[in-house]
Amino acid sequence: MSILTVIARRLLHAFLLVLAVLILNFLLIHLAPGDPAEVIAGEMGGATEEMLQQIRETYGLDKPVITQLGIYLSQALQGDLGQSFFYNAPVVDLILGRIGPTILLVIAALTFAILIGTMLGVLSSHKPKGIMSGFVTLFSVVGYSAPIFWTGLMLVILFAWTFPIFPIANMYDITLEGGFFARVLDVLHHLVLPALTLGIVYIAQYSRLTRASMLEILGSDYIRTARAKGVGEVKIYGFHALRNAILPVVTIAGLQFGSIISGAVLVETVFSWPGLGTLAFDSILARDYPTVLGILFFSSLLVIVANLITDLVYRVVDPRIRTGG
Amino acid sequence: MSASEIHSVPKSQHPLVEAARAFRQSWAGVLGFILLVAIIFMAFAGPHIYGVDPFEIVWAPLTPPGDTETAPLGTDYLGRDILAGLLHGGAATLYVGLSAGLITITIGILVGAFAGFYGGAVDEMLMRVTEFFQVLPALLFAMVLVTLFTPSIFVVSAAIGVVSWPTTARLTRAEFLKIRNLEYVKAARSIGAKNQRIIWRVILPNALAPLIVSATLTIGVAILFEAGLSFLGLGDPNAFSWGLMIGSGREHILDAWWTVTLPGVMIFITVLGFSLVGDGLNDAFNPKLRER
């Protein structure tokens, strides 16, 4: 199967998933207790009878359900996810304004997690029964068990009082004056704590995963061959073994995108990071359903795209899969 | 010979007895078990021993721990007793964790068992549904469900269950695929056992070990979920849980660290207990590790 056929198939598959998410959104509007028009208007939007009537017309709420679904899907696929009556803006605009910070946070956290996680894993695989190894095991159990928002709040306490070197809220300093680079540095400075908080759970998982696959690989024949040839330890660990040990980490990271976005919702709330998570929190408080459902749609879209990219990258990186495709 | 006679084994060699022996040798499992027993005792006996109502205002707001004997661990932003909250919060948290875990496992096993056993079109369809649920960010989906329906303990547990079952389903399916062609399944089939009997009485008991490990971890994850939802203000407002305490203390974190730190420690210990027990069970069920 050529790579183009694979891509075409994957794209079709992704499109069907997108469609399924939209159908789910439609069902949720109708399954919720109460009048769908009021659900769309949002409970605290203060919708008047005229507005409700207008919503009923736009969404064809007096027509059969299947027609309503058709209307909803065609609107959504044209990029219209409805109007937020709470923010008085189109849902798509609201989300597009907030999606960037979330993507930045998630990618920063993943980078943190993969770099530190594999490093810890490699170090601990060097002496499987040493102190480092015990630390990695302990850290992975602890990292897994602490609620992520609590870890964040603990870091807030730590960095607000003991080491006040990182900002504990928001994404940038609005009073900052300076050029483009100063602003970029400012955002990165604000990014450290949220990304670290979100990354900790995954650092724990990836270090354990890397340790396990490193131990397996270090016992394999080709490493013994490399050793017999006189290749140095550093090169064996850093080049021969790590290259293969990192594959499962990358796969898992791609598959975990959904759970990372879930974590981001909590971390954003803790650090007032202006992304989709804080938008979700605010619109849920306001019972602004179109925005809430729009966020569910867009975050699922992010997961679908991330899975697609992981899948394709993996095919390029690992030749064994290409033939199996 | 009937199918049940095939399965009867002498009691002294029962795998569960062996597993229990192996479990006692795993320090992680034993430590986790002790933590859980302590937490459960605290959650159910605690409120009777220390009879302060967690909703009642007992002292000045945001009193630090040790300042007054009335509230030994301090008070929250309304002046409610933190110690009473910690003791009462356990029951709600454990209740949601257990019921959500149960819902997750039931859906997961049903979907996974049918997909793995029947294969073909059934498998294809069920796995597509599973894949779809894995695309939805679980916490956001649970937030939407809880917001659209009212946040009661039942809705919160159901929402957590509805968003978390895919992992269990995939695990069950994998086990069923592995087991369904083994000799003893063929033997059961050859003596005329029906599909339902083979699924629930022949294959499932043999797939149980990894599922029990996964169930333990699932409860831990469900507790983290409940905490997250409560923290966002989407828990049952009438149920006093640890997540609710953290959520209501969040605004005051820089003035009153204890309002957030202490309930977080409780959640941490509980989830740690479940995951250590899971680790211990994993070792206990794994015959390769038994020799040690």
PDB file of C-alpha atoms in Angstrom, chain B residues 7-228:
ATOM      1  CA  HIS B   7     -13.369 -26.347  36.741  1.00  0.00           C
ATOM      2  CA  SER B   8     -13.359 -27.791  40.213  1.00  0.00           C
ATOM      3  CA  VAL B   9      -9.824 -27.858  41.570  1.00  0.00           C
ATOM      4  CA  PRO B  10      -8.600 -28.986  44.964  1.00  0.00           C
ATOM      5  CA  LYS B  11      -8.962 -26.131  47.425  1.00  0.00           C
ATOM      6  CA  SER B  12      -5.397 -26.090  48.670  1.00  0.00           C
ATOM      7  CA  GLN B  13      -4.168 -25.204  45.172  1.00  0.00           C
ATOM      8  CA  HIS B  14      -6.766 -22.551  44.484  1.00  0.00           C
ATOM      9  CA  PRO B  15      -5.111 -19.773  42.462  1.00  0.00           C
ATOM     10  CA  LEU B  16      -6.606 -17.088  44.712  1.00  0.00           C
ATOM     11  CA  VAL B  17      -4.973 -18.637  47.775  1.00  0.00           C
ATOM     12  CA  GLU B  18      -1.664 -18.730  45.970  1.00  0.00           C
ATOM     13  CA  ALA B  19      -2.168 -15.153  44.814  1.00  0.00           C
ATOM     14  CA  ALA B  20      -2.946 -14.025  48.363  1.00  0.00           C
ATOM     15  CA  ARG B  21       0.299 -15.613  49.544  1.00  0.00           C
ATOM     16  CA  ALA B  22       2.233 -13.858  46.782  1.00  0.00           C
ATOM     17  CA  PHE B  23       0.458 -10.583  47.549  1.00  0.00           C
ATOM     18  CA  ARG B  24       1.715 -10.692  51.134  1.00  0.00           C
ATOM     19  CA  GLN B  25       5.275 -10.831  49.798  1.00  0.00           C
ATOM     20  CA  SER B  26       4.876  -7.604  47.813  1.00  0.00           C
ATOM     21  CA  TRP B  27       5.797  -4.650  50.018  1.00  0.00           C
ATOM     22  CA  ALA B  28       3.953  -2.260  47.701  1.00  0.00           C
ATOM     23  CA  GLY B  29       0.760  -4.275  47.955  1.00  0.00           C
ATOM     24  CA  VAL B  30       0.950  -4.589  51.738  1.00  0.00           C
ATOM     25  CA  LEU B  31       1.683  -0.883  52.195  1.00  0.00           C
ATOM     26  CA  GLY B  32      -1.191   0.018  49.861  1.00  0.00           C
ATOM     27  CA  PHE B  33      -3.514  -2.321  51.724  1.00  0.00           C
ATOM     28  CA  ILE B  34      -2.592  -0.746  55.084  1.00  0.00           C
ATOM     29  CA  LEU B  35      -3.151   2.760  53.668  1.00  0.00           C
ATOM     30  CA  LEU B  36      -6.559   1.784  52.309  1.00  0.00           C
ATOM     31  CA  VAL B  37      -7.674   0.116  55.537  1.00  0.00           C
ATOM     32  CA  ALA B  38      -6.635   3.242  57.437  1.00  0.00           C
ATOM     33  CA  ILE B  39      -8.496   5.536  55.015  1.00  0.00           C
ATOM     34  CA  ILE B  40     -11.648   3.405  55.050  1.00  0.00           C
ATOM     35  CA  PHE B  41     -11.587   3.215  58.854  1.00  0.00           C
ATOM     36  CA  MET B  42     -11.141   6.984  59.045  1.00  0.00           C
ATOM     37  CA  ALA B  43     -13.925   7.655  56.560  1.00  0.00           C
ATOM     38  CA  PHE B  44     -16.504   5.444  58.273  1.00  0.00           C
ATOM     39  CA  ALA B  45     -15.559   5.498  61.961  1.00  0.00           C
ATOM     40  CA  GLY B  46     -14.083   9.018  61.995  1.00  0.00           C
ATOM     41  CA  PRO B  47     -17.346  10.975  61.774  1.00  0.00           C
ATOM     42  CA  HIS B  48     -18.728   8.964  64.735  1.00  0.00           C
ATOM     43  CA  ILE B  49     -15.661   9.534  66.890  1.00  0.00           C
ATOM     44  CA  TYR B  50     -15.335  13.224  65.986  1.00  0.00           C
ATOM     45  CA  GLY B  51     -18.932  14.359  65.679  1.00  0.00           C
ATOM     46  CA  VAL B  52     -18.563  17.866  64.225  1.00  0.00           C
ATOM     47  CA  ASP B  53     -20.724  18.687  61.183  1.00  0.00           C
ATOM     48  CA  PRO B  54     -18.436  19.641  58.254  1.00  0.00           C
ATOM     49  CA  PHE B  55     -20.984  22.230  57.040  1.00  0.00           C
ATOM     50  CA  GLU B  56     -21.231  23.937  60.443  1.00  0.00           C
ATOM     51  CA  ILE B  57     -19.357  27.184  61.127  1.00  0.00           C
ATOM     52  CA  VAL B  58     -17.332  26.621  64.297  1.00  0.00           C
ATOM     53  CA  TRP B  59     -14.670  29.336  64.539  1.00  0.00           C
ATOM     54  CA  ALA B  60     -13.281  32.433  62.780  1.00  0.00           C
ATOM     55  CA  PRO B  61     -12.633  31.903  59.045  1.00  0.00           C
ATOM     56  CA  LEU B  62      -9.154  30.852  57.872  1.00  0.00           C
ATOM     57  CA  THR B  63      -7.809  30.012  61.330  1.00  0.00           C
ATOM     58  CA  PRO B  64      -4.486  28.165  60.944  1.00  0.00           C
ATOM     59  CA  PRO B  65      -4.012  24.671  62.436  1.00  0.00           C
ATOM     60  CA  GLY B  66      -3.126  24.633  66.131  1.00  0.00           C
ATOM     61  CA  ASP B  67      -4.581  28.061  66.917  1.00  0.00           C
ATOM     62  CA  THR B  68      -7.692  26.778  68.634  1.00  0.00           C
ATOM     63  CA  GLU B  69      -8.707  23.487  70.198  1.00  0.00           C
ATOM     64  CA  THR B  70     -12.165  23.796  68.650  1.00  0.00           C
ATOM     65  CA  ALA B  71     -10.718  23.212  65.186  1.00  0.00           C
ATOM     66  CA  PRO B  72      -7.342  21.470  65.608  1.00  0.00           C
ATOM     67  CA  LEU B  73      -6.550  21.509  61.871  1.00  0.00           C
ATOM     68  CA  GLY B  74      -7.854  25.027  61.319  1.00  0.00           C
ATOM     69  CA  THR B  75     -10.900  26.354  59.509  1.00  0.00           C
ATOM     70  CA  ASP B  76     -11.799  27.140  55.903  1.00  0.00           C
ATOM     71  CA  TYR B  77     -12.945  30.432  54.352  1.00  0.00           C
ATOM     72  CA  LEU B  78     -16.347  30.169  56.040  1.00  0.00           C
ATOM     73  CA  GLY B  79     -14.984  29.074  59.396  1.00  0.00           C
ATOM     74  CA  ARG B  80     -15.867  25.386  58.955  1.00  0.00           C
ATOM     75  CA  ASP B  81     -13.765  22.751  60.719  1.00  0.00           C
ATOM     76  CA  ILE B  82     -11.120  21.262  58.374  1.00  0.00           C
ATOM     77  CA  LEU B  83     -10.697  18.098  60.475  1.00  0.00           C
ATOM     78  CA  ALA B  84     -14.445  17.403  60.285  1.00  0.00           C
ATOM     79  CA  GLY B  85     -14.245  17.965  56.533  1.00  0.00           C
ATOM     80  CA  LEU B  86     -11.353  15.531  56.131  1.00  0.00           C
ATOM     81  CA  LEU B  87     -13.207  12.851  58.101  1.00  0.00           C
ATOM     82  CA  HIS B  88     -16.560  13.342  56.344  1.00  0.00           C
ATOM     83  CA  GLY B  89     -15.077  13.892  52.881  1.00  0.00           C
ATOM     84  CA  GLY B  90     -13.713  10.363  52.729  1.00  0.00           C
ATOM     85  CA  ALA B  91     -17.082   8.655  52.491  1.00  0.00           C
ATOM     86  CA  ALA B  92     -18.308  10.772  49.554  1.00  0.00           C
ATOM     87  CA  THR B  93     -14.992  10.455  47.734  1.00  0.00           C
ATOM     88  CA  LEU B  94     -14.797   6.676  48.236  1.00  0.00           C
ATOM     89  CA  TYR B  95     -18.462   6.254  47.318  1.00  0.00           C
ATOM     90  CA  VAL B  96     -18.064   8.091  44.013  1.00  0.00           C
ATOM     91  CA  GLY B  97     -14.763   6.322  43.342  1.00  0.00           C
ATOM     92  CA  LEU B  98     -16.248   2.881  43.917  1.00  0.00           C
ATOM     93  CA  SER B  99     -19.523   3.408  42.051  1.00  0.00           C
ATOM     94  CA  ALA B 100     -17.827   5.135  39.116  1.00  0.00           C
ATOM     95  CA  GLY B 101     -15.239   2.350  39.077  1.00  0.00           C
ATOM     96  CA  LEU B 102     -18.018  -0.233  39.043  1.00  0.00           C
ATOM     97  CA  ILE B 103     -19.806   1.479  36.123  1.00  0.00           C
ATOM     98  CA  THR B 104     -16.519   1.786  34.200  1.00  0.00           C
ATOM     99  CA  ILE B 105     -15.676  -1.876  34.696  1.00  0.00           C
ATOM    100  CA  THR B 106     -19.174  -3.123  33.853  1.00  0.00           C
ATOM    101  CA  ILE B 107     -19.341  -1.224  30.551  1.00  0.00           C
ATOM    102  CA  GLY B 108     -15.721  -2.061  29.758  1.00  0.00           C
ATOM    103  CA  ILE B 109     -16.099  -5.784  30.383  1.00  0.00           C
ATOM    104  CA  LEU B 110     -19.392  -6.015  28.450  1.00  0.00           C
ATOM    105  CA  VAL B 111     -17.998  -4.216  25.395  1.00  0.00           C
ATOM    106  CA  GLY B 112     -14.605  -5.923  25.530  1.00  0.00           C
ATOM    107  CA  ALA B 113     -16.030  -9.402  26.090  1.00  0.00           C
ATOM    108  CA  PHE B 114     -18.480  -9.223  23.184  1.00  0.00           C
ATOM    109  CA  ALA B 115     -15.894  -7.657  20.859  1.00  0.00           C
ATOM    110  CA  GLY B 116     -13.208 -10.192  21.730  1.00  0.00           C
ATOM    111  CA  PHE B 117     -15.491 -13.209  21.738  1.00  0.00           C
ATOM    112  CA  TYR B 118     -17.567 -12.649  18.619  1.00  0.00           C
ATOM    113  CA  GLY B 119     -14.900 -10.923  16.509  1.00  0.00           C
ATOM    114  CA  GLY B 120     -15.728  -9.904  12.928  1.00  0.00           C
ATOM    115  CA  ALA B 121     -18.391  -7.240  12.433  1.00  0.00           C
ATOM    116  CA  VAL B 122     -19.353  -7.078  16.126  1.00  0.00           C
ATOM    117  CA  ASP B 123     -15.713  -6.480  17.063  1.00  0.00           C
ATOM    118  CA  GLU B 124     -15.285  -3.912  14.298  1.00  0.00           C
ATOM    119  CA  MET B 125     -18.354  -1.956  15.385  1.00  0.00           C
ATOM    120  CA  LEU B 126     -17.652  -2.053  19.115  1.00  0.00           C
ATOM    121  CA  MET B 127     -14.021  -1.072  18.614  1.00  0.00           C
ATOM    122  CA  ARG B 128     -15.060   1.890  16.447  1.00  0.00           C
ATOM    123  CA  VAL B 129     -17.294   3.052  19.300  1.00  0.00           C
ATOM    124  CA  THR B 130     -14.444   2.547  21.768  1.00  0.00           C
ATOM    125  CA  GLU B 131     -12.092   4.508  19.558  1.00  0.00           C
ATOM    126  CA  PHE B 132     -14.639   7.303  19.341  1.00  0.00           C
ATOM    127  CA  PHE B 133     -14.875   7.540  23.119  1.00  0.00           C
ATOM    128  CA  GLN B 134     -11.078   7.661  23.335  1.00  0.00           C
ATOM    129  CA  VAL B 135     -10.999  10.704  21.098  1.00  0.00           C
ATOM    130  CA  LEU B 136     -13.151  12.751  23.485  1.00  0.00           C
ATOM    131  CA  PRO B 137     -11.037  14.374  26.220  1.00  0.00           C
ATOM    132  CA  ALA B 138     -12.469  12.516  29.195  1.00  0.00           C
ATOM    133  CA  LEU B 139     -12.609  15.294  31.759  1.00  0.00           C
ATOM    134  CA  LEU B 140     -14.178  17.795  29.341  1.00  0.00           C
ATOM    135  CA  PHE B 141     -16.770  15.224  28.312  1.00  0.00           C
ATOM    136  CA  ALA B 142     -17.545  14.470  31.955  1.00  0.00           C
ATOM    137  CA  MET B 143     -17.801  18.228  32.626  1.00  0.00           C
ATOM    138  CA  VAL B 144     -20.317  18.586  29.799  1.00  0.00           C
ATOM    139  CA  LEU B 145     -22.382  15.639  31.045  1.00  0.00           C
ATOM    140  CA  VAL B 146     -22.456  16.905  34.617  1.00  0.00           C
ATOM    141  CA  THR B 147     -23.354  20.427  33.460  1.00  0.00           C
ATOM    142  CA  LEU B 148     -26.193  19.318  31.192  1.00  0.00           C
ATOM    143  CA  PHE B 149     -27.672  17.041  33.853  1.00  0.00           C
ATOM    144  CA  THR B 150     -27.692  18.043  37.516  1.00  0.00           C
ATOM    145  CA  PRO B 151     -24.515  17.393  39.512  1.00  0.00           C
ATOM    146  CA  SER B 152     -25.713  14.703  41.921  1.00  0.00           C
ATOM    147  CA  ILE B 153     -23.495  11.907  43.228  1.00  0.00           C
ATOM    148  CA  PHE B 154     -25.191   9.518  40.802  1.00  0.00           C
ATOM    149  CA  VAL B 155     -24.715  11.740  37.723  1.00  0.00           C
ATOM    150  CA  VAL B 156     -21.082  12.395  38.659  1.00  0.00           C
ATOM    151  CA  SER B 157     -20.371   8.648  39.044  1.00  0.00           C
ATOM    152  CA  ALA B 158     -22.213   7.828  35.812  1.00  0.00           C
ATOM    153  CA  ALA B 159     -20.369  10.576  33.903  1.00  0.00           C
ATOM    154  CA  ILE B 160     -16.994   9.309  35.133  1.00  0.00           C
ATOM    155  CA  GLY B 161     -18.000   5.764  34.165  1.00  0.00           C
ATOM    156  CA  VAL B 162     -19.187   6.798  30.703  1.00  0.00           C
ATOM    157  CA  VAL B 163     -15.914   8.553  29.894  1.00  0.00           C
ATOM    158  CA  SER B 164     -13.453   6.028  31.348  1.00  0.00           C
ATOM    159  CA  TRP B 165     -14.534   2.561  30.151  1.00  0.00           C
ATOM    160  CA  PRO B 166     -12.494   2.299  26.882  1.00  0.00           C
ATOM    161  CA  THR B 167      -9.267   1.211  28.643  1.00  0.00           C
ATOM    162  CA  THR B 168     -11.037  -1.670  30.406  1.00  0.00           C
ATOM    163  CA  ALA B 169     -12.809  -2.617  27.163  1.00  0.00           C
ATOM    164  CA  ARG B 170      -9.525  -2.843  25.262  1.00  0.00           C
ATOM    165  CA  LEU B 171      -7.906  -4.880  28.015  1.00  0.00           C
ATOM    166  CA  THR B 172     -10.873  -7.286  28.231  1.00  0.00           C
ATOM    167  CA  ARG B 173     -10.940  -7.673  24.464  1.00  0.00           C
ATOM    168  CA  ALA B 174      -7.230  -8.492  24.356  1.00  0.00           C
ATOM    169  CA  GLU B 175      -7.648 -11.141  27.079  1.00  0.00           C
ATOM    170  CA  PHE B 176     -10.662 -12.659  25.320  1.00  0.00           C
ATOM    171  CA  LEU B 177      -8.787 -12.809  22.005  1.00  0.00           C
ATOM    172  CA  LYS B 178      -5.945 -14.601  23.769  1.00  0.00           C
ATOM    173  CA  ILE B 179      -8.153 -17.102  25.590  1.00  0.00           C
ATOM    174  CA  ARG B 180     -10.980 -17.837  23.178  1.00  0.00           C
ATOM    175  CA  ASN B 181      -9.005 -20.383  21.123  1.00  0.00           C
ATOM    176  CA  LEU B 182      -7.379 -22.225  24.026  1.00  0.00           C
ATOM    177  CA  GLU B 183      -8.086 -25.928  24.525  1.00  0.00           C
ATOM    178  CA  TYR B 184     -10.329 -25.628  27.557  1.00  0.00           C
ATOM    179  CA  VAL B 185     -12.622 -23.231  25.699  1.00  0.00           C
ATOM    180  CA  LYS B 186     -12.786 -25.663  22.787  1.00  0.00           C
ATOM    181  CA  ALA B 187     -13.494 -28.445  25.299  1.00  0.00           C
ATOM    182  CA  ALA B 188     -16.373 -26.476  26.821  1.00  0.00           C
ATOM    183  CA  ARG B 189     -17.742 -25.811  23.364  1.00  0.00           C
ATOM    184  CA  SER B 190     -17.463 -29.459  22.371  1.00  0.00           C
ATOM    185  CA  ILE B 191     -19.634 -30.545  25.289  1.00  0.00           C
ATOM    186  CA  GLY B 192     -22.286 -28.139  24.048  1.00  0.00           C
ATOM    187  CA  ALA B 193     -21.825 -25.054  26.232  1.00  0.00           C
ATOM    188  CA  LYS B 194     -23.700 -22.049  24.849  1.00  0.00           C
ATOM    189  CA  ASN B 195     -21.932 -18.810  23.881  1.00  0.00           C
ATOM    190  CA  GLN B 196     -23.166 -16.892  26.928  1.00  0.00           C
ATOM    191  CA  ARG B 197     -21.923 -19.620  29.226  1.00  0.00           C
ATOM    192  CA  ILE B 198     -18.540 -19.720  27.518  1.00  0.00           C
ATOM    193  CA  ILE B 199     -18.190 -15.940  27.765  1.00  0.00           C
ATOM    194  CA  TRP B 200     -19.160 -15.506  31.409  1.00  0.00           C
ATOM    195  CA  ARG B 201     -18.333 -18.858  33.006  1.00  0.00           C
ATOM    196  CA  VAL B 202     -15.369 -20.126  31.015  1.00  0.00           C
ATOM    197  CA  ILE B 203     -13.401 -17.218  29.565  1.00  0.00           C
ATOM    198  CA  LEU B 204     -14.135 -14.374  31.992  1.00  0.00           C
ATOM    199  CA  PRO B 205     -12.934 -16.167  35.151  1.00  0.00           C
ATOM    200  CA  ASN B 206      -9.659 -16.878  33.385  1.00  0.00           C
ATOM    201  CA  ALA B 207      -9.296 -13.294  32.237  1.00  0.00           C
ATOM    202  CA  LEU B 208     -10.024 -11.962  35.708  1.00  0.00           C
ATOM    203  CA  ALA B 209      -6.482 -11.462  37.035  1.00  0.00           C
ATOM    204  CA  PRO B 210      -5.501  -8.514  34.802  1.00  0.00           C
ATOM    205  CA  LEU B 211      -9.035  -7.141  35.079  1.00  0.00           C
ATOM    206  CA  ILE B 212      -8.857  -7.062  38.870  1.00  0.00           C
ATOM    207  CA  VAL B 213      -5.550  -5.188  38.697  1.00  0.00           C
ATOM    208  CA  SER B 214      -7.070  -2.759  36.224  1.00  0.00           C
ATOM    209  CA  ALA B 215     -10.203  -2.357  38.380  1.00  0.00           C
ATOM    210  CA  THR B 216      -8.067  -1.289  41.338  1.00  0.00           C
ATOM    211  CA  LEU B 217      -6.336   1.335  39.230  1.00  0.00           C
ATOM    212  CA  THR B 218      -9.685   2.394  37.747  1.00  0.00           C
ATOM    213  CA  ILE B 219     -11.020   3.246  41.203  1.00  0.00           C
ATOM    214  CA  GLY B 220      -7.949   5.402  41.808  1.00  0.00           C
ATOM    215  CA  VAL B 221      -8.460   7.219  38.514  1.00  0.00           C
ATOM    216  CA  ALA B 222     -12.183   7.681  39.279  1.00  0.00           C
ATOM    217  CA  ILE B 223     -11.278   9.300  42.605  1.00  0.00           C
ATOM    218  CA  LEU B 224      -8.918  11.678  40.794  1.00  0.00           C
ATOM    219  CA  PHE B 225     -11.733  12.446  38.348  1.00  0.00           C
ATOM    220  CA  GLU B 226     -14.218  13.177  41.113  1.00  0.00           C
ATOM    221  CA  ALA B 227     -11.663  15.427  42.755  1.00  0.00           C
ATOM    222  CA  GLY B 228     -11.095  17.262  39.469  1.00  0.00           C
TER     223      GLY B 228
END
